[in-house]
Amino acid sequence: MAKLKILEFPDARLRTKATPVEVVDDALRAFIGELFETMYDAPGIGLAATQVDVHKRLLVADVSVDKDEPHVLINPEILEKDGVTVTDEGCLSVPGYYEEVERAEHIKVHFLDRDGAEVELDAHGLLAVCIQHEMDHLDGKLFVDYLSEAKRQRIRKKLEKERRQQGAVVA
Ligand code: GNR
Ligand code: NI
């Protein structure tokens, strides 16, 4: 298995709207394994295929402390959402920045699991927040889009500057 490269804001590829997964097969399960390896290594609590430049509607998540509760959501659809919760969100595609975002506290979500079986899951708290954050990635949306234009530009400029400096070191 291989660790995959994570795209970083403001990479335009993060704005791609992912298309539904058509077949859940061994090739897809191999890719799911790579998503988990990349997420756990980062480390992060979730990862959407979009972030590794694969524009299929698929995400992985594990918000457990012991990192032993992996979730795979293929073609996820939110059936219900209620309540409000505010979380200091971060994103592996926006490294180093954390800002408060308001999301539903509870969601009922329908998806296919890694065997292609249909599942309905009630998620609350951090898992619900994480799934909403990952589903935004599948639609080309980032948590910085919920911030003011000024904050988003500030983060973009700082990340671009860091990137230029890293580029200068390697060159
Ligand atoms: O690792 C992550 N932590 C996190 C914290 C609060 C809300 C959402 C997240 S998701 C993030 C990993 C990531 O970027 N997934 O797309
Ligand atoms: Ni993210």
Short mmCIF file of N, CA and C and ligand atoms in Angstrom, two decimals:
data_model
loop_
_atom_site.label_atom_id
_atom_site.label_comp_id
_atom_site.label_asym_id
_atom_site.label_seq_id
_atom_site.Cartn_x
_atom_site.Cartn_y
_atom_site.Cartn_z
N MET A 1 0.85 -1.20 0.00
CA MET A 1 0.00 0.00 0.00
C MET A 1 0.87 1.23 0.00
N ALA A 2 0.29 2.28 -0.51
CA ALA A 2 1.08 3.51 -0.63
C ALA A 2 0.35 4.68 0.00
N LYS A 3 1.14 5.56 0.56
CA LYS A 3 0.60 6.82 1.08
C LYS A 3 0.42 7.75 -0.11
N LEU A 4 -0.69 8.47 -0.12
CA LEU A 4 -1.01 9.32 -1.27
C LEU A 4 -0.70 10.79 -0.95
N LYS A 5 -0.46 11.58 -1.98
CA LYS A 5 -0.16 13.01 -1.81
C LYS A 5 -1.47 13.78 -1.67
N ILE A 6 -1.52 14.63 -0.65
CA ILE A 6 -2.73 15.41 -0.38
C ILE A 6 -2.62 16.80 -1.02
N LEU A 7 -3.61 17.14 -1.83
CA LEU A 7 -3.66 18.46 -2.46
C LEU A 7 -3.89 19.53 -1.40
N GLU A 8 -3.31 20.70 -1.61
CA GLU A 8 -3.48 21.79 -0.64
C GLU A 8 -4.07 23.05 -1.27
N PHE A 9 -4.97 23.69 -0.50
CA PHE A 9 -5.57 24.98 -0.84
C PHE A 9 -4.47 25.97 -1.19
N PRO A 10 -4.59 26.74 -2.27
CA PRO A 10 -5.74 26.92 -3.16
C PRO A 10 -5.69 26.11 -4.46
N ASP A 11 -5.20 24.89 -4.42
CA ASP A 11 -5.13 24.04 -5.62
C ASP A 11 -6.54 23.92 -6.26
N ALA A 12 -6.63 24.28 -7.52
CA ALA A 12 -7.94 24.30 -8.21
C ALA A 12 -8.57 22.92 -8.29
N ARG A 13 -7.76 21.85 -8.21
CA ARG A 13 -8.32 20.50 -8.29
C ARG A 13 -9.22 20.18 -7.10
N LEU A 14 -9.00 20.88 -5.96
CA LEU A 14 -9.87 20.69 -4.79
C LEU A 14 -11.28 21.21 -5.05
N ARG A 15 -11.48 21.93 -6.14
CA ARG A 15 -12.79 22.50 -6.47
C ARG A 15 -13.60 21.59 -7.39
N THR A 16 -13.06 20.43 -7.73
CA THR A 16 -13.74 19.48 -8.61
C THR A 16 -14.93 18.83 -7.91
N LYS A 17 -16.06 18.73 -8.60
CA LYS A 17 -17.21 18.00 -8.04
C LYS A 17 -17.06 16.52 -8.41
N ALA A 18 -17.01 15.67 -7.41
CA ALA A 18 -16.79 14.24 -7.63
C ALA A 18 -18.05 13.58 -8.19
N THR A 19 -17.84 12.51 -8.97
CA THR A 19 -18.96 11.77 -9.57
C THR A 19 -19.18 10.45 -8.81
N PRO A 20 -20.41 9.91 -8.85
CA PRO A 20 -20.70 8.69 -8.08
C PRO A 20 -19.79 7.51 -8.44
N VAL A 21 -19.50 6.70 -7.43
CA VAL A 21 -18.80 5.43 -7.64
C VAL A 21 -19.80 4.48 -8.32
N GLU A 22 -19.36 3.81 -9.38
CA GLU A 22 -20.27 2.93 -10.14
C GLU A 22 -20.18 1.49 -9.64
N VAL A 23 -18.97 1.03 -9.32
CA VAL A 23 -18.77 -0.36 -8.92
C VAL A 23 -17.89 -0.42 -7.67
N VAL A 24 -18.32 -1.21 -6.69
CA VAL A 24 -17.51 -1.42 -5.49
C VAL A 24 -16.78 -2.75 -5.68
N ASP A 25 -15.50 -2.67 -6.09
CA ASP A 25 -14.74 -3.89 -6.40
C ASP A 25 -13.39 -3.88 -5.66
N ASP A 26 -12.57 -4.89 -5.95
CA ASP A 26 -11.29 -5.00 -5.25
C ASP A 26 -10.38 -3.81 -5.52
N ALA A 27 -10.45 -3.26 -6.74
CA ALA A 27 -9.61 -2.10 -7.06
C ALA A 27 -10.01 -0.93 -6.16
N LEU A 28 -11.33 -0.75 -5.96
CA LEU A 28 -11.79 0.33 -5.09
C LEU A 28 -11.36 0.07 -3.65
N ARG A 29 -11.46 -1.20 -3.21
CA ARG A 29 -11.07 -1.53 -1.84
C ARG A 29 -9.57 -1.30 -1.62
N ALA A 30 -8.76 -1.53 -2.64
CA ALA A 30 -7.32 -1.25 -2.54
C ALA A 30 -7.11 0.25 -2.35
N PHE A 31 -7.86 1.05 -3.10
CA PHE A 31 -7.76 2.51 -2.98
C PHE A 31 -8.22 2.96 -1.58
N ILE A 32 -9.29 2.33 -1.06
CA ILE A 32 -9.77 2.65 0.29
C ILE A 32 -8.66 2.40 1.32
N GLY A 33 -7.93 1.31 1.14
CA GLY A 33 -6.80 1.01 2.02
C GLY A 33 -5.75 2.13 1.99
N GLU A 34 -5.51 2.66 0.81
CA GLU A 34 -4.54 3.76 0.68
C GLU A 34 -5.06 5.05 1.31
N LEU A 35 -6.37 5.27 1.21
CA LEU A 35 -6.96 6.45 1.86
C LEU A 35 -6.77 6.36 3.38
N PHE A 36 -7.06 5.19 3.95
CA PHE A 36 -6.88 5.02 5.40
C PHE A 36 -5.41 5.21 5.80
N GLU A 37 -4.52 4.62 5.04
CA GLU A 37 -3.09 4.73 5.36
C GLU A 37 -2.68 6.20 5.35
N THR A 38 -3.13 6.93 4.36
CA THR A 38 -2.80 8.35 4.21
C THR A 38 -3.41 9.17 5.36
N MET A 39 -4.68 8.85 5.70
CA MET A 39 -5.37 9.58 6.78
C MET A 39 -4.71 9.32 8.14
N TYR A 40 -4.45 8.05 8.45
CA TYR A 40 -3.86 7.73 9.76
C TYR A 40 -2.44 8.28 9.87
N ASP A 41 -1.71 8.27 8.77
CA ASP A 41 -0.32 8.73 8.78
C ASP A 41 -0.23 10.24 8.98
N ALA A 42 -1.24 10.97 8.48
CA ALA A 42 -1.18 12.46 8.41
C ALA A 42 -0.86 13.15 9.74
N PRO A 43 -1.52 12.93 10.89
CA PRO A 43 -2.74 12.16 11.05
C PRO A 43 -3.96 13.05 10.92
N GLY A 44 -5.08 12.42 10.49
CA GLY A 44 -6.34 13.14 10.39
C GLY A 44 -7.47 12.24 10.82
N ILE A 45 -8.66 12.83 11.01
CA ILE A 45 -9.84 12.04 11.42
C ILE A 45 -10.73 11.71 10.25
N GLY A 46 -10.40 12.25 9.07
CA GLY A 46 -11.20 11.95 7.87
C GLY A 46 -10.40 12.28 6.63
N LEU A 47 -10.80 11.72 5.50
CA LEU A 47 -10.13 12.04 4.24
C LEU A 47 -11.12 11.75 3.11
N ALA A 48 -11.26 12.70 2.20
CA ALA A 48 -12.13 12.53 1.04
C ALA A 48 -11.25 12.24 -0.18
N ALA A 49 -11.76 11.42 -1.11
CA ALA A 49 -10.99 11.05 -2.31
C ALA A 49 -10.51 12.29 -3.07
N THR A 50 -11.36 13.32 -3.09
CA THR A 50 -11.01 14.60 -3.74
C THR A 50 -9.63 15.11 -3.32
N GLN A 51 -9.30 14.94 -2.03
CA GLN A 51 -8.05 15.48 -1.49
C GLN A 51 -6.81 14.80 -2.04
N VAL A 52 -6.99 13.60 -2.61
CA VAL A 52 -5.85 12.91 -3.23
C VAL A 52 -6.05 12.86 -4.75
N ASP A 53 -6.85 13.82 -5.25
CA ASP A 53 -7.03 14.02 -6.70
C ASP A 53 -7.76 12.86 -7.40
N VAL A 54 -8.62 12.18 -6.63
CA VAL A 54 -9.48 11.14 -7.22
C VAL A 54 -10.91 11.64 -7.05
N HIS A 55 -11.58 11.93 -8.16
CA HIS A 55 -12.84 12.66 -8.06
C HIS A 55 -14.07 11.75 -8.13
N LYS A 56 -14.07 10.80 -7.18
CA LYS A 56 -15.16 9.84 -6.97
C LYS A 56 -15.77 10.10 -5.60
N ARG A 57 -17.08 9.82 -5.46
CA ARG A 57 -17.77 10.16 -4.21
C ARG A 57 -17.53 9.08 -3.15
N LEU A 58 -16.46 9.28 -2.41
CA LEU A 58 -15.97 8.29 -1.46
C LEU A 58 -15.16 9.00 -0.39
N LEU A 59 -15.40 8.61 0.88
CA LEU A 59 -14.64 9.21 1.98
C LEU A 59 -14.39 8.17 3.07
N VAL A 60 -13.35 8.42 3.86
CA VAL A 60 -13.07 7.58 5.02
C VAL A 60 -13.01 8.49 6.25
N ALA A 61 -13.29 7.90 7.42
CA ALA A 61 -13.26 8.67 8.67
C ALA A 61 -12.99 7.73 9.83
N ASP A 62 -12.32 8.26 10.86
CA ASP A 62 -12.16 7.55 12.13
C ASP A 62 -11.91 8.61 13.20
N VAL A 63 -12.96 8.90 13.98
CA VAL A 63 -12.83 9.96 14.99
C VAL A 63 -12.53 9.37 16.37
N SER A 64 -12.31 8.04 16.45
CA SER A 64 -12.07 7.41 17.74
C SER A 64 -10.67 7.75 18.26
N VAL A 65 -10.54 7.75 19.60
CA VAL A 65 -9.25 8.04 20.23
C VAL A 65 -8.23 6.96 19.88
N ASP A 66 -8.68 5.69 19.89
CA ASP A 66 -7.75 4.57 19.65
C ASP A 66 -7.57 4.24 18.17
N LYS A 67 -8.22 5.02 17.30
CA LYS A 67 -8.06 4.83 15.85
C LYS A 67 -8.41 3.39 15.43
N ASP A 68 -9.53 2.92 15.99
CA ASP A 68 -9.97 1.55 15.70
C ASP A 68 -11.44 1.51 15.30
N GLU A 69 -11.97 2.66 14.82
CA GLU A 69 -13.36 2.70 14.36
C GLU A 69 -13.44 3.30 12.96
N PRO A 70 -12.88 2.57 11.97
CA PRO A 70 -12.86 3.09 10.60
C PRO A 70 -14.25 3.07 9.96
N HIS A 71 -14.58 4.16 9.27
CA HIS A 71 -15.82 4.25 8.51
C HIS A 71 -15.47 4.49 7.05
N VAL A 72 -16.16 3.79 6.15
CA VAL A 72 -16.03 4.02 4.71
C VAL A 72 -17.40 4.41 4.20
N LEU A 73 -17.52 5.56 3.56
CA LEU A 73 -18.80 6.01 3.02
C LEU A 73 -18.65 6.22 1.51
N ILE A 74 -19.38 5.41 0.76
CA ILE A 74 -19.37 5.49 -0.71
C ILE A 74 -20.71 6.08 -1.16
N ASN A 75 -20.67 7.06 -2.04
CA ASN A 75 -21.87 7.76 -2.52
C ASN A 75 -22.78 8.22 -1.37
N PRO A 76 -22.22 8.92 -0.39
CA PRO A 76 -23.03 9.33 0.77
C PRO A 76 -24.09 10.37 0.40
N GLU A 77 -25.27 10.24 1.04
CA GLU A 77 -26.35 11.22 0.88
C GLU A 77 -26.92 11.50 2.27
N ILE A 78 -27.08 12.76 2.60
CA ILE A 78 -27.67 13.13 3.89
C ILE A 78 -29.19 13.08 3.78
N LEU A 79 -29.82 12.29 4.67
CA LEU A 79 -31.27 12.12 4.67
C LEU A 79 -31.94 13.09 5.62
N GLU A 80 -31.26 13.37 6.74
CA GLU A 80 -31.81 14.27 7.76
C GLU A 80 -30.66 14.97 8.43
N LYS A 81 -30.89 16.20 8.84
CA LYS A 81 -29.90 16.86 9.70
C LYS A 81 -30.63 17.71 10.71
N ASP A 82 -30.12 17.75 11.95
CA ASP A 82 -30.71 18.64 12.95
C ASP A 82 -29.71 19.03 14.02
N GLY A 83 -30.07 20.09 14.73
CA GLY A 83 -29.21 20.62 15.76
C GLY A 83 -28.06 21.42 15.16
N VAL A 84 -27.38 22.16 16.01
CA VAL A 84 -26.25 22.98 15.56
C VAL A 84 -25.09 22.76 16.51
N THR A 85 -23.90 22.63 15.96
CA THR A 85 -22.69 22.52 16.79
C THR A 85 -21.58 23.32 16.13
N VAL A 86 -20.76 23.93 16.95
CA VAL A 86 -19.64 24.73 16.44
C VAL A 86 -18.35 24.01 16.80
N THR A 87 -17.50 23.78 15.81
CA THR A 87 -16.25 23.04 16.01
C THR A 87 -15.08 23.84 15.46
N ASP A 88 -13.96 23.78 16.16
CA ASP A 88 -12.73 24.35 15.65
C ASP A 88 -12.23 23.36 14.60
N GLU A 89 -12.47 23.67 13.33
CA GLU A 89 -12.14 22.71 12.26
C GLU A 89 -10.76 22.97 11.69
N GLY A 90 -10.14 21.86 11.30
CA GLY A 90 -8.89 21.93 10.55
C GLY A 90 -9.08 21.09 9.31
N CYS A 91 -8.10 21.12 8.40
CA CYS A 91 -8.20 20.34 7.17
C CYS A 91 -6.80 20.01 6.69
N LEU A 92 -6.60 18.76 6.30
CA LEU A 92 -5.28 18.35 5.81
C LEU A 92 -4.92 19.11 4.53
N SER A 93 -5.91 19.66 3.85
CA SER A 93 -5.66 20.45 2.64
C SER A 93 -5.47 21.94 2.93
N VAL A 94 -5.59 22.31 4.22
CA VAL A 94 -5.35 23.70 4.66
C VAL A 94 -4.47 23.60 5.90
N PRO A 95 -3.25 23.07 5.77
CA PRO A 95 -2.45 22.70 6.94
C PRO A 95 -2.10 23.88 7.83
N GLY A 96 -2.33 23.68 9.14
CA GLY A 96 -1.91 24.67 10.12
C GLY A 96 -2.96 25.69 10.52
N TYR A 97 -4.14 25.64 9.92
CA TYR A 97 -5.18 26.63 10.22
C TYR A 97 -6.41 25.98 10.81
N TYR A 98 -6.93 26.59 11.87
CA TYR A 98 -8.11 26.07 12.58
C TYR A 98 -9.07 27.22 12.80
N GLU A 99 -10.33 27.03 12.41
CA GLU A 99 -11.33 28.09 12.58
C GLU A 99 -12.67 27.45 12.93
N GLU A 100 -13.48 28.19 13.67
CA GLU A 100 -14.80 27.70 14.07
C GLU A 100 -15.75 27.64 12.89
N VAL A 101 -16.42 26.50 12.77
CA VAL A 101 -17.43 26.31 11.71
C VAL A 101 -18.68 25.73 12.36
N GLU A 102 -19.84 26.19 11.90
CA GLU A 102 -21.13 25.74 12.41
C GLU A 102 -21.67 24.65 11.48
N ARG A 103 -22.08 23.52 12.06
CA ARG A 103 -22.64 22.41 11.27
C ARG A 103 -23.79 21.78 12.05
N ALA A 104 -24.53 20.87 11.38
CA ALA A 104 -25.55 20.10 12.07
C ALA A 104 -24.89 19.17 13.09
N GLU A 105 -25.53 19.04 14.26
CA GLU A 105 -24.98 18.18 15.32
C GLU A 105 -25.28 16.71 15.06
N HIS A 106 -26.40 16.47 14.34
CA HIS A 106 -26.80 15.09 14.03
C HIS A 106 -27.16 15.00 12.55
N ILE A 107 -26.69 13.95 11.93
CA ILE A 107 -27.12 13.67 10.55
C ILE A 107 -27.50 12.21 10.44
N LYS A 108 -28.46 11.94 9.56
CA LYS A 108 -28.74 10.56 9.15
C LYS A 108 -28.23 10.49 7.72
N VAL A 109 -27.31 9.57 7.48
CA VAL A 109 -26.66 9.51 6.17
C VAL A 109 -26.79 8.12 5.56
N HIS A 110 -27.06 8.08 4.27
CA HIS A 110 -27.16 6.82 3.53
C HIS A 110 -25.94 6.68 2.64
N PHE A 111 -25.39 5.48 2.55
CA PHE A 111 -24.21 5.26 1.72
C PHE A 111 -24.02 3.76 1.46
N LEU A 112 -23.04 3.43 0.64
CA LEU A 112 -22.63 2.04 0.46
C LEU A 112 -21.37 1.82 1.27
N ASP A 113 -21.23 0.65 1.88
CA ASP A 113 -20.01 0.34 2.62
C ASP A 113 -19.00 -0.34 1.68
N ARG A 114 -17.87 -0.79 2.23
CA ARG A 114 -16.79 -1.32 1.39
C ARG A 114 -17.16 -2.61 0.67
N ASP A 115 -18.29 -3.22 1.09
CA ASP A 115 -18.78 -4.42 0.39
C ASP A 115 -19.89 -4.08 -0.59
N GLY A 116 -20.20 -2.79 -0.70
CA GLY A 116 -21.26 -2.37 -1.61
C GLY A 116 -22.65 -2.50 -1.00
N ALA A 117 -22.72 -2.81 0.31
CA ALA A 117 -24.01 -2.94 0.99
C ALA A 117 -24.53 -1.56 1.40
N GLU A 118 -25.86 -1.40 1.33
CA GLU A 118 -26.47 -0.12 1.70
C GLU A 118 -26.53 0.01 3.21
N VAL A 119 -26.18 1.20 3.70
CA VAL A 119 -26.15 1.47 5.13
C VAL A 119 -26.84 2.80 5.42
N GLU A 120 -27.57 2.85 6.55
CA GLU A 120 -28.06 4.11 7.07
C GLU A 120 -27.43 4.30 8.43
N LEU A 121 -26.75 5.44 8.61
CA LEU A 121 -26.02 5.69 9.85
C LEU A 121 -26.51 6.99 10.48
N ASP A 122 -26.76 6.94 11.81
CA ASP A 122 -27.02 8.15 12.57
C ASP A 122 -25.69 8.58 13.17
N ALA A 123 -25.23 9.74 12.81
CA ALA A 123 -23.96 10.24 13.36
C ALA A 123 -24.22 11.51 14.15
N HIS A 124 -23.51 11.62 15.28
CA HIS A 124 -23.62 12.79 16.16
C HIS A 124 -22.23 13.36 16.41
N GLY A 125 -22.21 14.61 16.87
CA GLY A 125 -20.96 15.20 17.35
C GLY A 125 -19.86 15.20 16.30
N LEU A 126 -18.64 14.84 16.73
CA LEU A 126 -17.47 14.96 15.85
C LEU A 126 -17.60 14.10 14.59
N LEU A 127 -18.20 12.90 14.71
CA LEU A 127 -18.36 12.07 13.50
C LEU A 127 -19.29 12.76 12.49
N ALA A 128 -20.37 13.35 13.00
CA ALA A 128 -21.30 14.07 12.12
C ALA A 128 -20.60 15.26 11.46
N VAL A 129 -19.81 16.00 12.24
CA VAL A 129 -19.07 17.15 11.72
C VAL A 129 -18.08 16.69 10.65
N CYS A 130 -17.34 15.61 10.96
CA CYS A 130 -16.34 15.10 10.04
C CYS A 130 -16.98 14.65 8.72
N ILE A 131 -18.08 13.93 8.79
CA ILE A 131 -18.75 13.47 7.56
C ILE A 131 -19.22 14.67 6.72
N GLN A 132 -19.77 15.70 7.39
CA GLN A 132 -20.20 16.89 6.64
C GLN A 132 -19.01 17.60 6.00
N HIS A 133 -17.89 17.67 6.72
CA HIS A 133 -16.66 18.28 6.19
C HIS A 133 -16.16 17.50 4.97
N GLU A 134 -16.17 16.16 5.06
CA GLU A 134 -15.70 15.32 3.94
C GLU A 134 -16.66 15.40 2.76
N MET A 135 -17.97 15.42 3.04
CA MET A 135 -18.94 15.51 1.94
C MET A 135 -18.80 16.84 1.21
N ASP A 136 -18.47 17.91 1.93
CA ASP A 136 -18.18 19.19 1.26
C ASP A 136 -17.02 19.02 0.27
N HIS A 137 -15.95 18.31 0.67
CA HIS A 137 -14.82 18.08 -0.25
C HIS A 137 -15.31 17.45 -1.56
N LEU A 138 -16.25 16.50 -1.46
CA LEU A 138 -16.74 15.81 -2.66
C LEU A 138 -17.48 16.77 -3.60
N ASP A 139 -17.93 17.91 -3.04
CA ASP A 139 -18.60 18.92 -3.87
C ASP A 139 -17.66 20.10 -4.17
N GLY A 140 -16.37 19.91 -3.88
CA GLY A 140 -15.39 20.96 -4.19
C GLY A 140 -15.38 22.10 -3.20
N LYS A 141 -15.92 21.83 -2.00
CA LYS A 141 -16.02 22.89 -0.99
C LYS A 141 -15.05 22.65 0.17
N LEU A 142 -14.50 23.73 0.72
CA LEU A 142 -13.54 23.67 1.83
C LEU A 142 -14.07 24.44 3.03
N PHE A 143 -13.59 24.10 4.24
CA PHE A 143 -14.10 24.81 5.43
C PHE A 143 -13.79 26.30 5.37
N VAL A 144 -12.74 26.69 4.67
CA VAL A 144 -12.41 28.13 4.58
C VAL A 144 -13.49 28.90 3.82
N ASP A 145 -14.31 28.19 3.05
CA ASP A 145 -15.40 28.86 2.32
C ASP A 145 -16.47 29.42 3.27
N TYR A 146 -16.50 28.91 4.52
CA TYR A 146 -17.46 29.40 5.50
C TYR A 146 -16.93 30.64 6.23
N LEU A 147 -15.67 30.97 6.02
CA LEU A 147 -15.05 32.12 6.70
C LEU A 147 -15.26 33.39 5.88
N SER A 148 -14.91 34.53 6.45
CA SER A 148 -15.01 35.78 5.70
C SER A 148 -13.99 35.74 4.56
N GLU A 149 -14.28 36.51 3.52
CA GLU A 149 -13.36 36.64 2.38
C GLU A 149 -11.96 37.06 2.87
N ALA A 150 -11.93 37.98 3.83
CA ALA A 150 -10.65 38.50 4.34
C ALA A 150 -9.83 37.38 4.99
N LYS A 151 -10.50 36.57 5.84
CA LYS A 151 -9.79 35.47 6.51
C LYS A 151 -9.28 34.45 5.49
N ARG A 152 -10.16 34.13 4.51
CA ARG A 152 -9.79 33.13 3.49
C ARG A 152 -8.58 33.61 2.68
N GLN A 153 -8.56 34.89 2.31
CA GLN A 153 -7.44 35.44 1.53
C GLN A 153 -6.15 35.43 2.34
N ARG A 154 -6.29 35.72 3.63
CA ARG A 154 -5.11 35.75 4.51
C ARG A 154 -4.50 34.35 4.58
N ILE A 155 -5.35 33.34 4.74
CA ILE A 155 -4.87 31.95 4.81
C ILE A 155 -4.25 31.56 3.46
N ARG A 156 -4.91 31.93 2.35
CA ARG A 156 -4.40 31.60 1.02
C ARG A 156 -3.01 32.21 0.80
N LYS A 157 -2.87 33.49 1.14
CA LYS A 157 -1.59 34.18 0.94
C LYS A 157 -0.48 33.55 1.77
N LYS A 158 -0.80 33.20 3.03
CA LYS A 158 0.23 32.59 3.90
C LYS A 158 0.65 31.22 3.36
N LEU A 159 -0.32 30.43 2.93
CA LEU A 159 0.01 29.09 2.39
C LEU A 159 0.80 29.22 1.10
N GLU A 160 0.46 30.19 0.25
CA GLU A 160 1.20 30.39 -1.01
C GLU A 160 2.63 30.82 -0.73
N LYS A 161 2.79 31.65 0.29
CA LYS A 161 4.15 32.11 0.66
C LYS A 161 4.98 30.93 1.17
N GLU A 162 4.37 30.12 2.07
CA GLU A 162 5.07 28.93 2.58
C GLU A 162 5.51 28.02 1.44
N ARG A 163 4.58 27.83 0.48
CA ARG A 163 4.84 26.97 -0.66
C ARG A 163 6.01 27.50 -1.49
N ARG A 164 6.05 28.81 -1.70
CA ARG A 164 7.15 29.43 -2.46
C ARG A 164 8.47 29.20 -1.74
N GLN A 165 8.46 29.34 -0.41
CA GLN A 165 9.69 29.16 0.36
C GLN A 165 10.17 27.72 0.33
N GLN A 166 9.20 26.79 0.41
CA GLN A 166 9.56 25.37 0.30
C GLN A 166 10.14 25.09 -1.07
N GLY A 167 9.52 25.66 -2.10
CA GLY A 167 9.99 25.49 -3.48
C GLY A 167 11.42 25.99 -3.62
N ALA A 168 11.73 27.11 -2.97
CA ALA A 168 13.05 27.73 -3.08
C ALA A 168 14.11 26.84 -2.44
N VAL A 169 13.74 26.13 -1.35
CA VAL A 169 14.70 25.25 -0.67
C VAL A 169 15.07 24.07 -1.57
N VAL A 170 14.06 23.47 -2.21
CA VAL A 170 14.30 22.28 -3.02
C VAL A 170 15.04 22.64 -4.31
N ALA A 171 14.80 23.85 -4.84
CA ALA A 171 15.34 24.22 -6.15
C ALA A 171 16.85 24.35 -6.19
O1 GNR B 1 -8.16 15.77 10.58
C1 GNR B 1 -9.15 16.52 10.47
N1 GNR B 1 -9.66 17.09 11.59
C2 GNR B 1 -10.88 17.76 11.61
C3 GNR B 1 -11.20 18.48 12.76
C4 GNR B 1 -12.40 19.15 12.86
C5 GNR B 1 -13.30 19.09 11.82
C6 GNR B 1 -13.00 18.39 10.67
C7 GNR B 1 -11.80 17.72 10.56
S1 GNR B 1 -11.45 16.81 9.13
C8 GNR B 1 -9.69 16.84 9.14
C9 GNR B 1 -9.12 15.95 8.04
C10 GNR B 1 -9.54 16.49 6.70
O2 GNR B 1 -9.07 17.47 6.19
N2 GNR B 1 -10.50 15.87 6.09
O3 GNR B 1 -10.96 16.33 4.91
NI NI B 2 -10.57 18.45 4.90
#
